[in-house]
Amino acid sequence: MKIGYQWATATPQDWSDIDSKDWAKLPDKGEPIGGEVIDDTPGYVYQVNVQGVCYTGDKYAVRDVPGTDDCEVFCINDDPEDYDPLDFYAHVWIFRPLAPDPDRGGAINTRQSHILYAAPRAFERLQAFGPVEGRILLPWSDFEYPPENLIRYGIWLPDQLSNLHRAARSIRGWREWSDGVDPSRL
C-alpha cells in the first residue's frame, strides 16, 4: 500500500511515497537525544499520510498485515521529554485497499479501523469525549510496540521551519490512493 511521508529537513520538500512493504528501507537517524542539527539528510520524519489520514508523532512505523493487502500504521507519542508517562498515547490504524461502499451506492471508498492506546490520564481525557465512530480506545498497558527495525523517529522543528514544511506539501486526500480505479467510481 502507498505510504506518503515528509522528511524533517532544513529544506522542506513535498510528500514522498513508498510502498508499505519497503518502509523498513527508509533512512533512519535513530532516536533524537537533543542537540540534533536539522540538515538535508533524510532520516527524521515530519509527517506521514495514508489515504488522507495524516500523523505527527514521536515515532512512526508501518507494516503489512500478513496474508492480507492491509497495512498497519503506528503513530506513537511517548517521549518523556514531551509527555508525562500518564499522558502517553499511540494510534494504530489498519488500512485496507479501497473498495465499493454499499453505503455510498457502490462508490469506491476507504476502509480503515483505528485503535487508540492511552496511558491513564490521557485515557480519562479521551473517554470524556465519549465514543468516536470507528475508534477503539484501549489502555496503554495493552499497547505492543512494533519491531524496532520499523520505527522511524519524528523530531521537533522550530515553528518557522515547521510552517515551511506545511507550506511545501501538496494537499493529498484519499483519492490519491485510487490508482487504477475509474474516477467515476470515486
mmCIF file with all atom_site columns, C-alpha atoms in Angstrom:
data_model
loop_
_atom_site.group_PDB
_atom_site.id
_atom_site.type_symbol
_atom_site.label_atom_id
_atom_site.label_alt_id
_atom_site.label_comp_id
_atom_site.label_asym_id
_atom_site.label_entity_id
_atom_site.label_seq_id
_atom_site.pdbx_PDB_ins_code
_atom_site.Cartn_x
_atom_site.Cartn_y
_atom_site.Cartn_z
_atom_site.occupancy
_atom_site.B_iso_or_equiv
_atom_site.pdbx_formal_charge
_atom_site.auth_seq_id
_atom_site.auth_comp_id
_atom_site.auth_asym_id
_atom_site.auth_atom_id
_atom_site.pdbx_PDB_model_num
ATOM 1   C CA . MET A 1 1   ? 0.000   0.000   0.000   1.00 0.00 ? 1   MET A CA 1
ATOM 2   C CA . LYS A 1 2   ? 1.223   3.501   -0.761  1.00 0.00 ? 2   LYS A CA 1
ATOM 3   C CA . ILE A 1 3   ? 2.565   5.472   2.214   1.00 0.00 ? 3   ILE A CA 1
ATOM 4   C CA . GLY A 1 4   ? 3.187   9.212   1.932   1.00 0.00 ? 4   GLY A CA 1
ATOM 5   C CA . TYR A 1 5   ? 5.848   10.736  4.157   1.00 0.00 ? 5   TYR A CA 1
ATOM 6   C CA . GLN A 1 6   ? 7.628   14.045  4.504   1.00 0.00 ? 6   GLN A CA 1
ATOM 7   C CA . TRP A 1 7   ? 11.155  14.277  5.837   1.00 0.00 ? 7   TRP A CA 1
ATOM 8   C CA . ALA A 1 8   ? 12.084  16.777  8.555   1.00 0.00 ? 8   ALA A CA 1
ATOM 9   C CA . THR A 1 9   ? 14.899  18.555  6.712   1.00 0.00 ? 9   THR A CA 1
ATOM 10  C CA . ALA A 1 10  ? 16.451  22.019  6.527   1.00 0.00 ? 10  ALA A CA 1
ATOM 11  C CA . THR A 1 11  ? 14.982  22.456  3.040   1.00 0.00 ? 11  THR A CA 1
ATOM 12  C CA . PRO A 1 12  ? 11.321  21.377  3.178   1.00 0.00 ? 12  PRO A CA 1
ATOM 13  C CA . GLN A 1 13  ? 10.102  19.093  0.386   1.00 0.00 ? 13  GLN A CA 1
ATOM 14  C CA . ASP A 1 14  ? 6.712   17.812  -0.727  1.00 0.00 ? 14  ASP A CA 1
ATOM 15  C CA . TRP A 1 15  ? 5.465   14.323  0.132   1.00 0.00 ? 15  TRP A CA 1
ATOM 16  C CA . SER A 1 16  ? 7.447   11.306  -0.979  1.00 0.00 ? 16  SER A CA 1
ATOM 17  C CA . ASP A 1 17  ? 5.822   7.899   -1.478  1.00 0.00 ? 17  ASP A CA 1
ATOM 18  C CA . ILE A 1 18  ? 6.923   4.402   -0.620  1.00 0.00 ? 18  ILE A CA 1
ATOM 19  C CA . ASP A 1 19  ? 5.214   1.023   -0.715  1.00 0.00 ? 19  ASP A CA 1
ATOM 20  C CA . SER A 1 20  ? 4.383   -0.177  2.788   1.00 0.00 ? 20  SER A CA 1
ATOM 21  C CA . LYS A 1 21  ? 6.474   -3.324  2.284   1.00 0.00 ? 21  LYS A CA 1
ATOM 22  C CA . ASP A 1 22  ? 9.541   -1.092  1.832   1.00 0.00 ? 22  ASP A CA 1
ATOM 23  C CA . TRP A 1 23  ? 9.060   1.101   4.933   1.00 0.00 ? 23  TRP A CA 1
ATOM 24  C CA . ALA A 1 24  ? 11.960  -0.552  6.810   1.00 0.00 ? 24  ALA A CA 1
ATOM 25  C CA . LYS A 1 25  ? 14.302  0.512   3.983   1.00 0.00 ? 25  LYS A CA 1
ATOM 26  C CA . LEU A 1 26  ? 13.815  4.226   4.721   1.00 0.00 ? 26  LEU A CA 1
ATOM 27  C CA . PRO A 1 27  ? 16.832  6.061   6.151   1.00 0.00 ? 27  PRO A CA 1
ATOM 28  C CA . ASP A 1 28  ? 16.879  6.190   9.952   1.00 0.00 ? 28  ASP A CA 1
ATOM 29  C CA . LYS A 1 29  ? 18.819  8.713   12.010  1.00 0.00 ? 29  LYS A CA 1
ATOM 30  C CA . GLY A 1 30  ? 17.806  6.983   15.232  1.00 0.00 ? 30  GLY A CA 1
ATOM 31  C CA . GLU A 1 31  ? 16.095  8.409   18.266  1.00 0.00 ? 31  GLU A CA 1
ATOM 32  C CA . PRO A 1 32  ? 16.754  12.119  18.831  1.00 0.00 ? 32  PRO A CA 1
ATOM 33  C CA . ILE A 1 33  ? 18.580  12.766  22.105  1.00 0.00 ? 33  ILE A CA 1
ATOM 34  C CA . GLY A 1 34  ? 18.816  16.567  21.915  1.00 0.00 ? 34  GLY A CA 1
ATOM 35  C CA . GLY A 1 35  ? 21.179  18.868  20.092  1.00 0.00 ? 35  GLY A CA 1
ATOM 36  C CA . GLU A 1 36  ? 20.488  17.356  16.653  1.00 0.00 ? 36  GLU A CA 1
ATOM 37  C CA . VAL A 1 37  ? 21.178  19.590  13.674  1.00 0.00 ? 37  VAL A CA 1
ATOM 38  C CA . ILE A 1 38  ? 18.415  19.698  11.101  1.00 0.00 ? 38  ILE A CA 1
ATOM 39  C CA . ASP A 1 39  ? 20.145  19.271  7.745   1.00 0.00 ? 39  ASP A CA 1
ATOM 40  C CA . ASP A 1 40  ? 19.030  17.967  4.358   1.00 0.00 ? 40  ASP A CA 1
ATOM 41  C CA . THR A 1 41  ? 19.913  14.337  5.061   1.00 0.00 ? 41  THR A CA 1
ATOM 42  C CA . PRO A 1 42  ? 16.742  12.214  5.318   1.00 0.00 ? 42  PRO A CA 1
ATOM 43  C CA . GLY A 1 43  ? 16.216  10.201  8.479   1.00 0.00 ? 43  GLY A CA 1
ATOM 44  C CA . TYR A 1 44  ? 13.742  12.100  10.676  1.00 0.00 ? 44  TYR A CA 1
ATOM 45  C CA . VAL A 1 45  ? 10.059  12.092  9.671   1.00 0.00 ? 45  VAL A CA 1
ATOM 46  C CA . TYR A 1 46  ? 7.961   15.260  9.780   1.00 0.00 ? 46  TYR A CA 1
ATOM 47  C CA . GLN A 1 47  ? 4.612   13.661  8.922   1.00 0.00 ? 47  GLN A CA 1
ATOM 48  C CA . VAL A 1 48  ? 3.020   10.533  7.420   1.00 0.00 ? 48  VAL A CA 1
ATOM 49  C CA . ASN A 1 49  ? -0.089  10.409  5.204   1.00 0.00 ? 49  ASN A CA 1
ATOM 50  C CA . VAL A 1 50  ? -2.053  7.279   4.303   1.00 0.00 ? 50  VAL A CA 1
ATOM 51  C CA . GLN A 1 51  ? -5.355  7.554   2.435   1.00 0.00 ? 51  GLN A CA 1
ATOM 52  C CA . GLY A 1 52  ? -5.585  11.197  3.533   1.00 0.00 ? 52  GLY A CA 1
ATOM 53  C CA . VAL A 1 53  ? -5.053  10.430  7.249   1.00 0.00 ? 53  VAL A CA 1
ATOM 54  C CA . CYS A 1 54  ? -2.046  12.432  8.477   1.00 0.00 ? 54  CYS A CA 1
ATOM 55  C CA . TYR A 1 55  ? 0.080   11.691  11.518  1.00 0.00 ? 55  TYR A CA 1
ATOM 56  C CA . THR A 1 56  ? 2.525   13.722  13.574  1.00 0.00 ? 56  THR A CA 1
ATOM 57  C CA . GLY A 1 57  ? 4.353   11.967  16.384  1.00 0.00 ? 57  GLY A CA 1
ATOM 58  C CA . ASP A 1 58  ? 7.494   10.901  18.183  1.00 0.00 ? 58  ASP A CA 1
ATOM 59  C CA . LYS A 1 59  ? 7.706   7.539   16.417  1.00 0.00 ? 59  LYS A CA 1
ATOM 60  C CA . TYR A 1 60  ? 6.204   6.071   13.261  1.00 0.00 ? 60  TYR A CA 1
ATOM 61  C CA . ALA A 1 61  ? 6.061   2.520   11.964  1.00 0.00 ? 61  ALA A CA 1
ATOM 62  C CA . VAL A 1 62  ? 4.370   0.808   9.044   1.00 0.00 ? 62  VAL A CA 1
ATOM 63  C CA . ARG A 1 63  ? 3.954   -2.903  8.481   1.00 0.00 ? 63  ARG A CA 1
ATOM 64  C CA . ASP A 1 64  ? 1.923   -5.083  6.175   1.00 0.00 ? 64  ASP A CA 1
ATOM 65  C CA . VAL A 1 65  ? -0.564  -7.445  7.781   1.00 0.00 ? 65  VAL A CA 1
ATOM 66  C CA . PRO A 1 66  ? 0.490   -10.985 6.789   1.00 0.00 ? 66  PRO A CA 1
ATOM 67  C CA . GLY A 1 67  ? -1.893  -12.823 4.468   1.00 0.00 ? 67  GLY A CA 1
ATOM 68  C CA . THR A 1 68  ? -3.793  -9.651  3.507   1.00 0.00 ? 68  THR A CA 1
ATOM 69  C CA . ASP A 1 69  ? -3.422  -6.491  1.423   1.00 0.00 ? 69  ASP A CA 1
ATOM 70  C CA . ASP A 1 70  ? -3.840  -4.442  4.632   1.00 0.00 ? 70  ASP A CA 1
ATOM 71  C CA . CYS A 1 71  ? -1.214  -2.409  6.415   1.00 0.00 ? 71  CYS A CA 1
ATOM 72  C CA . GLU A 1 72  ? -0.887  -1.083  9.961   1.00 0.00 ? 72  GLU A CA 1
ATOM 73  C CA . VAL A 1 73  ? 0.367   2.425   10.623  1.00 0.00 ? 73  VAL A CA 1
ATOM 74  C CA . PHE A 1 74  ? 1.639   3.346   14.077  1.00 0.00 ? 74  PHE A CA 1
ATOM 75  C CA . CYS A 1 75  ? 1.997   6.893   15.389  1.00 0.00 ? 75  CYS A CA 1
ATOM 76  C CA . ILE A 1 76  ? 3.408   6.836   18.916  1.00 0.00 ? 76  ILE A CA 1
ATOM 77  C CA . ASN A 1 77  ? 3.730   9.738   21.347  1.00 0.00 ? 77  ASN A CA 1
ATOM 78  C CA . ASP A 1 78  ? 5.779   8.509   24.280  1.00 0.00 ? 78  ASP A CA 1
ATOM 79  C CA . ASP A 1 79  ? 8.742   10.854  24.620  1.00 0.00 ? 79  ASP A CA 1
ATOM 80  C CA . PRO A 1 80  ? 9.124   11.588  28.357  1.00 0.00 ? 80  PRO A CA 1
ATOM 81  C CA . GLU A 1 81  ? 10.663  14.962  27.425  1.00 0.00 ? 81  GLU A CA 1
ATOM 82  C CA . ASP A 1 82  ? 7.327   15.916  25.814  1.00 0.00 ? 82  ASP A CA 1
ATOM 83  C CA . TYR A 1 83  ? 4.743   13.907  27.758  1.00 0.00 ? 83  TYR A CA 1
ATOM 84  C CA . ASP A 1 84  ? 4.294   12.722  31.282  1.00 0.00 ? 84  ASP A CA 1
ATOM 85  C CA . PRO A 1 85  ? 4.125   8.887   31.108  1.00 0.00 ? 85  PRO A CA 1
ATOM 86  C CA . LEU A 1 86  ? 0.500   9.162   32.281  1.00 0.00 ? 86  LEU A CA 1
ATOM 87  C CA . ASP A 1 87  ? -0.229  11.030  29.025  1.00 0.00 ? 87  ASP A CA 1
ATOM 88  C CA . PHE A 1 88  ? 1.436   8.674   26.511  1.00 0.00 ? 88  PHE A CA 1
ATOM 89  C CA . TYR A 1 89  ? -0.709  7.559   23.592  1.00 0.00 ? 89  TYR A CA 1
ATOM 90  C CA . ALA A 1 90  ? -0.383  5.657   20.336  1.00 0.00 ? 90  ALA A CA 1
ATOM 91  C CA . HIS A 1 91  ? -2.569  5.403   17.248  1.00 0.00 ? 91  HIS A CA 1
ATOM 92  C CA . VAL A 1 92  ? -2.686  2.141   15.321  1.00 0.00 ? 92  VAL A CA 1
ATOM 93  C CA . TRP A 1 93  ? -4.639  2.391   12.076  1.00 0.00 ? 93  TRP A CA 1
ATOM 94  C CA . ILE A 1 94  ? -5.343  -0.524  9.814   1.00 0.00 ? 94  ILE A CA 1
ATOM 95  C CA . PHE A 1 95  ? -5.776  0.492   6.201   1.00 0.00 ? 95  PHE A CA 1
ATOM 96  C CA . ARG A 1 96  ? -7.432  -1.839  3.725   1.00 0.00 ? 96  ARG A CA 1
ATOM 97  C CA . PRO A 1 97  ? -7.445  -1.369  -0.047  1.00 0.00 ? 97  PRO A CA 1
ATOM 98  C CA . LEU A 1 98  ? -10.151 0.895   -1.415  1.00 0.00 ? 98  LEU A CA 1
ATOM 99  C CA . ALA A 1 99  ? -13.349 -0.984  -2.257  1.00 0.00 ? 99  ALA A CA 1
ATOM 100 C CA . PRO A 1 100 ? -17.001 -0.441  -3.231  1.00 0.00 ? 100 PRO A CA 1
ATOM 101 C CA . ASP A 1 101 ? -19.009 1.009   -0.332  1.00 0.00 ? 101 ASP A CA 1
ATOM 102 C CA . PRO A 1 102 ? -22.644 -0.144  -0.207  1.00 0.00 ? 102 PRO A CA 1
ATOM 103 C CA . ASP A 1 103 ? -23.500 2.899   1.947   1.00 0.00 ? 103 ASP A CA 1
ATOM 104 C CA . ARG A 1 104 ? -22.302 5.140   -0.902  1.00 0.00 ? 104 ARG A CA 1
ATOM 105 C CA . GLY A 1 105 ? -24.153 3.436   -3.746  1.00 0.00 ? 105 GLY A CA 1
ATOM 106 C CA . GLY A 1 106 ? -21.191 1.202   -4.565  1.00 0.00 ? 106 GLY A CA 1
ATOM 107 C CA . ALA A 1 107 ? -18.740 4.102   -4.981  1.00 0.00 ? 107 ALA A CA 1
ATOM 108 C CA . ILE A 1 108 ? -15.139 3.312   -4.119  1.00 0.00 ? 108 ILE A CA 1
ATOM 109 C CA . ASN A 1 109 ? -14.225 4.377   -0.581  1.00 0.00 ? 109 ASN A CA 1
ATOM 110 C CA . THR A 1 110 ? -11.619 3.847   2.120   1.00 0.00 ? 110 THR A CA 1
ATOM 111 C CA . ARG A 1 111 ? -11.812 1.002   4.631   1.00 0.00 ? 111 ARG A CA 1
ATOM 112 C CA . GLN A 1 112 ? -9.995  1.824   7.841   1.00 0.00 ? 112 GLN A CA 1
ATOM 113 C CA . SER A 1 113 ? -10.057 0.912   11.504  1.00 0.00 ? 113 SER A CA 1
ATOM 114 C CA . HIS A 1 114 ? -8.425  2.775   14.356  1.00 0.00 ? 114 HIS A CA 1
ATOM 115 C CA . ILE A 1 115 ? -7.209  1.705   17.786  1.00 0.00 ? 115 ILE A CA 1
ATOM 116 C CA . LEU A 1 116 ? -6.037  4.394   20.192  1.00 0.00 ? 116 LEU A CA 1
ATOM 117 C CA . TYR A 1 117 ? -3.976  3.269   23.179  1.00 0.00 ? 117 TYR A CA 1
ATOM 118 C CA . ALA A 1 118 ? -3.719  5.762   26.021  1.00 0.00 ? 118 ALA A CA 1
ATOM 119 C CA . ALA A 1 119 ? -1.970  5.965   29.385  1.00 0.00 ? 119 ALA A CA 1
ATOM 120 C CA . PRO A 1 120 ? -4.272  6.565   32.375  1.00 0.00 ? 120 PRO A CA 1
ATOM 121 C CA . ARG A 1 121 ? -4.587  10.367  32.306  1.00 0.00 ? 121 ARG A CA 1
ATOM 122 C CA . ALA A 1 122 ? -4.835  10.518  28.501  1.00 0.00 ? 122 ALA A CA 1
ATOM 123 C CA . PHE A 1 123 ? -7.352  7.656   28.610  1.00 0.00 ? 123 PHE A CA 1
ATOM 124 C CA . GLU A 1 124 ? -9.581  9.614   31.027  1.00 0.00 ? 124 GLU A CA 1
ATOM 125 C CA . ARG A 1 125 ? -9.461  12.725  28.831  1.00 0.00 ? 125 ARG A CA 1
ATOM 126 C CA . LEU A 1 126 ? -10.267 10.757  25.672  1.00 0.00 ? 126 LEU A CA 1
ATOM 127 C CA . GLN A 1 127 ? -13.019 8.782   27.360  1.00 0.00 ? 127 GLN A CA 1
ATOM 128 C CA . ALA A 1 128 ? -14.650 12.061  28.492  1.00 0.00 ? 128 ALA A CA 1
ATOM 129 C CA . PHE A 1 129 ? -15.252 12.934  24.804  1.00 0.00 ? 129 PHE A CA 1
ATOM 130 C CA . GLY A 1 130 ? -17.445 9.867   24.505  1.00 0.00 ? 130 GLY A CA 1
ATOM 131 C CA . PRO A 1 131 ? -17.336 7.216   21.785  1.00 0.00 ? 131 PRO A CA 1
ATOM 132 C CA . VAL A 1 132 ? -15.858 8.115   18.420  1.00 0.00 ? 132 VAL A CA 1
ATOM 133 C CA . GLU A 1 133 ? -17.197 6.191   15.440  1.00 0.00 ? 133 GLU A CA 1
ATOM 134 C CA . GLY A 1 134 ? -14.634 3.762   14.077  1.00 0.00 ? 134 GLY A CA 1
ATOM 135 C CA . ARG A 1 135 ? -12.232 4.125   17.001  1.00 0.00 ? 135 ARG A CA 1
ATOM 136 C CA . ILE A 1 136 ? -11.489 1.657   19.770  1.00 0.00 ? 136 ILE A CA 1
ATOM 137 C CA . LEU A 1 137 ? -9.934  3.159   22.913  1.00 0.00 ? 137 LEU A CA 1
ATOM 138 C CA . LEU A 1 138 ? -7.701  0.798   24.903  1.00 0.00 ? 138 LEU A CA 1
ATOM 139 C CA . PRO A 1 139 ? -5.358  1.245   27.875  1.00 0.00 ? 139 PRO A CA 1
ATOM 140 C CA . TRP A 1 140 ? -1.658  1.935   27.259  1.00 0.00 ? 140 TRP A CA 1
ATOM 141 C CA . SER A 1 141 ? -0.801  -1.304  29.051  1.00 0.00 ? 141 SER A CA 1
ATOM 142 C CA . ASP A 1 142 ? -2.315  -3.206  26.085  1.00 0.00 ? 142 ASP A CA 1
ATOM 143 C CA . PHE A 1 143 ? -0.070  -1.460  23.544  1.00 0.00 ? 143 PHE A CA 1
ATOM 144 C CA . GLU A 1 144 ? 2.630   -3.523  21.827  1.00 0.00 ? 144 GLU A CA 1
ATOM 145 C CA . TYR A 1 145 ? 5.428   -1.663  20.113  1.00 0.00 ? 145 TYR A CA 1
ATOM 146 C CA . PRO A 1 146 ? 6.174   -2.592  16.513  1.00 0.00 ? 146 PRO A CA 1
ATOM 147 C CA . PRO A 1 147 ? 9.570   -4.149  15.761  1.00 0.00 ? 147 PRO A CA 1
ATOM 148 C CA . GLU A 1 148 ? 12.443  -1.689  16.225  1.00 0.00 ? 148 GLU A CA 1
ATOM 149 C CA . ASN A 1 149 ? 13.567  -2.017  12.594  1.00 0.00 ? 149 ASN A CA 1
ATOM 150 C CA . LEU A 1 150 ? 10.243  -0.480  11.502  1.00 0.00 ? 150 LEU A CA 1
ATOM 151 C CA . ILE A 1 151 ? 10.399  2.565   13.794  1.00 0.00 ? 151 ILE A CA 1
ATOM 152 C CA . ARG A 1 152 ? 11.326  5.919   12.295  1.00 0.00 ? 152 ARG A CA 1
ATOM 153 C CA . TYR A 1 153 ? 11.565  8.944   14.544  1.00 0.00 ? 153 TYR A CA 1
ATOM 154 C CA . GLY A 1 154 ? 9.986   12.346  14.333  1.00 0.00 ? 154 GLY A CA 1
ATOM 155 C CA . ILE A 1 155 ? 11.766  15.438  15.598  1.00 0.00 ? 155 ILE A CA 1
ATOM 156 C CA . TRP A 1 156 ? 10.570  18.840  16.753  1.00 0.00 ? 156 TRP A CA 1
ATOM 157 C CA . LEU A 1 157 ? 11.245  21.636  14.290  1.00 0.00 ? 157 LEU A CA 1
ATOM 158 C CA . PRO A 1 158 ? 11.345  25.354  15.089  1.00 0.00 ? 158 PRO A CA 1
ATOM 159 C CA . ASP A 1 159 ? 7.980   26.981  14.350  1.00 0.00 ? 159 ASP A CA 1
ATOM 160 C CA . GLN A 1 160 ? 9.212   28.795  11.236  1.00 0.00 ? 160 GLN A CA 1
ATOM 161 C CA . LEU A 1 161 ? 10.677  25.613  9.723   1.00 0.00 ? 161 LEU A CA 1
ATOM 162 C CA . SER A 1 162 ? 7.567   23.641  10.674  1.00 0.00 ? 162 SER A CA 1
ATOM 163 C CA . ASN A 1 163 ? 5.413   26.228  8.867   1.00 0.00 ? 163 ASN A CA 1
ATOM 164 C CA . LEU A 1 164 ? 7.654   25.942  5.788   1.00 0.00 ? 164 LEU A CA 1
ATOM 165 C CA . HIS A 1 165 ? 7.198   22.150  5.817   1.00 0.00 ? 165 HIS A CA 1
ATOM 166 C CA . ARG A 1 166 ? 3.421   22.512  5.862   1.00 0.00 ? 166 ARG A CA 1
ATOM 167 C CA . ALA A 1 167 ? 3.591   25.059  3.015   1.00 0.00 ? 167 ALA A CA 1
ATOM 168 C CA . ALA A 1 168 ? 5.804   22.740  0.904   1.00 0.00 ? 168 ALA A CA 1
ATOM 169 C CA . ARG A 1 169 ? 3.278   19.894  0.981   1.00 0.00 ? 169 ARG A CA 1
ATOM 170 C CA . SER A 1 170 ? 0.662   19.350  -1.664  1.00 0.00 ? 170 SER A CA 1
ATOM 171 C CA . ILE A 1 171 ? -2.828  18.515  -0.452  1.00 0.00 ? 171 ILE A CA 1
ATOM 172 C CA . ARG A 1 172 ? -3.382  14.775  -0.662  1.00 0.00 ? 172 ARG A CA 1
ATOM 173 C CA . GLY A 1 173 ? -6.695  13.159  0.169   1.00 0.00 ? 173 GLY A CA 1
ATOM 174 C CA . TRP A 1 174 ? -7.783  9.559   -0.024  1.00 0.00 ? 174 TRP A CA 1
ATOM 175 C CA . ARG A 1 175 ? -8.352  9.768   -3.790  1.00 0.00 ? 175 ARG A CA 1
ATOM 176 C CA . GLU A 1 176 ? -4.547  9.892   -4.208  1.00 0.00 ? 176 GLU A CA 1
ATOM 177 C CA . TRP A 1 177 ? -4.630  6.196   -3.261  1.00 0.00 ? 177 TRP A CA 1
ATOM 178 C CA . SER A 1 178 ? -7.030  5.232   -6.057  1.00 0.00 ? 178 SER A CA 1
ATOM 179 C CA . ASP A 1 179 ? -4.545  4.271   -8.782  1.00 0.00 ? 179 ASP A CA 1
ATOM 180 C CA . GLY A 1 180 ? -6.276  2.192   -11.451 1.00 0.00 ? 180 GLY A CA 1
ATOM 181 C CA . VAL A 1 181 ? -9.810  2.990   -10.274 1.00 0.00 ? 181 VAL A CA 1
ATOM 182 C CA . ASP A 1 182 ? -12.235 4.558   -12.753 1.00 0.00 ? 182 ASP A CA 1
ATOM 183 C CA . PRO A 1 183 ? -12.702 8.180   -11.492 1.00 0.00 ? 183 PRO A CA 1
ATOM 184 C CA . SER A 1 184 ? -16.476 7.869   -11.958 1.00 0.00 ? 184 SER A CA 1
ATOM 185 C CA . ARG A 1 185 ? -16.463 5.241   -9.183  1.00 0.00 ? 185 ARG A CA 1
ATOM 186 C CA . LEU A 1 186 ? -14.884 7.576   -6.611  1.00 0.00 ? 186 LEU A CA 1
#
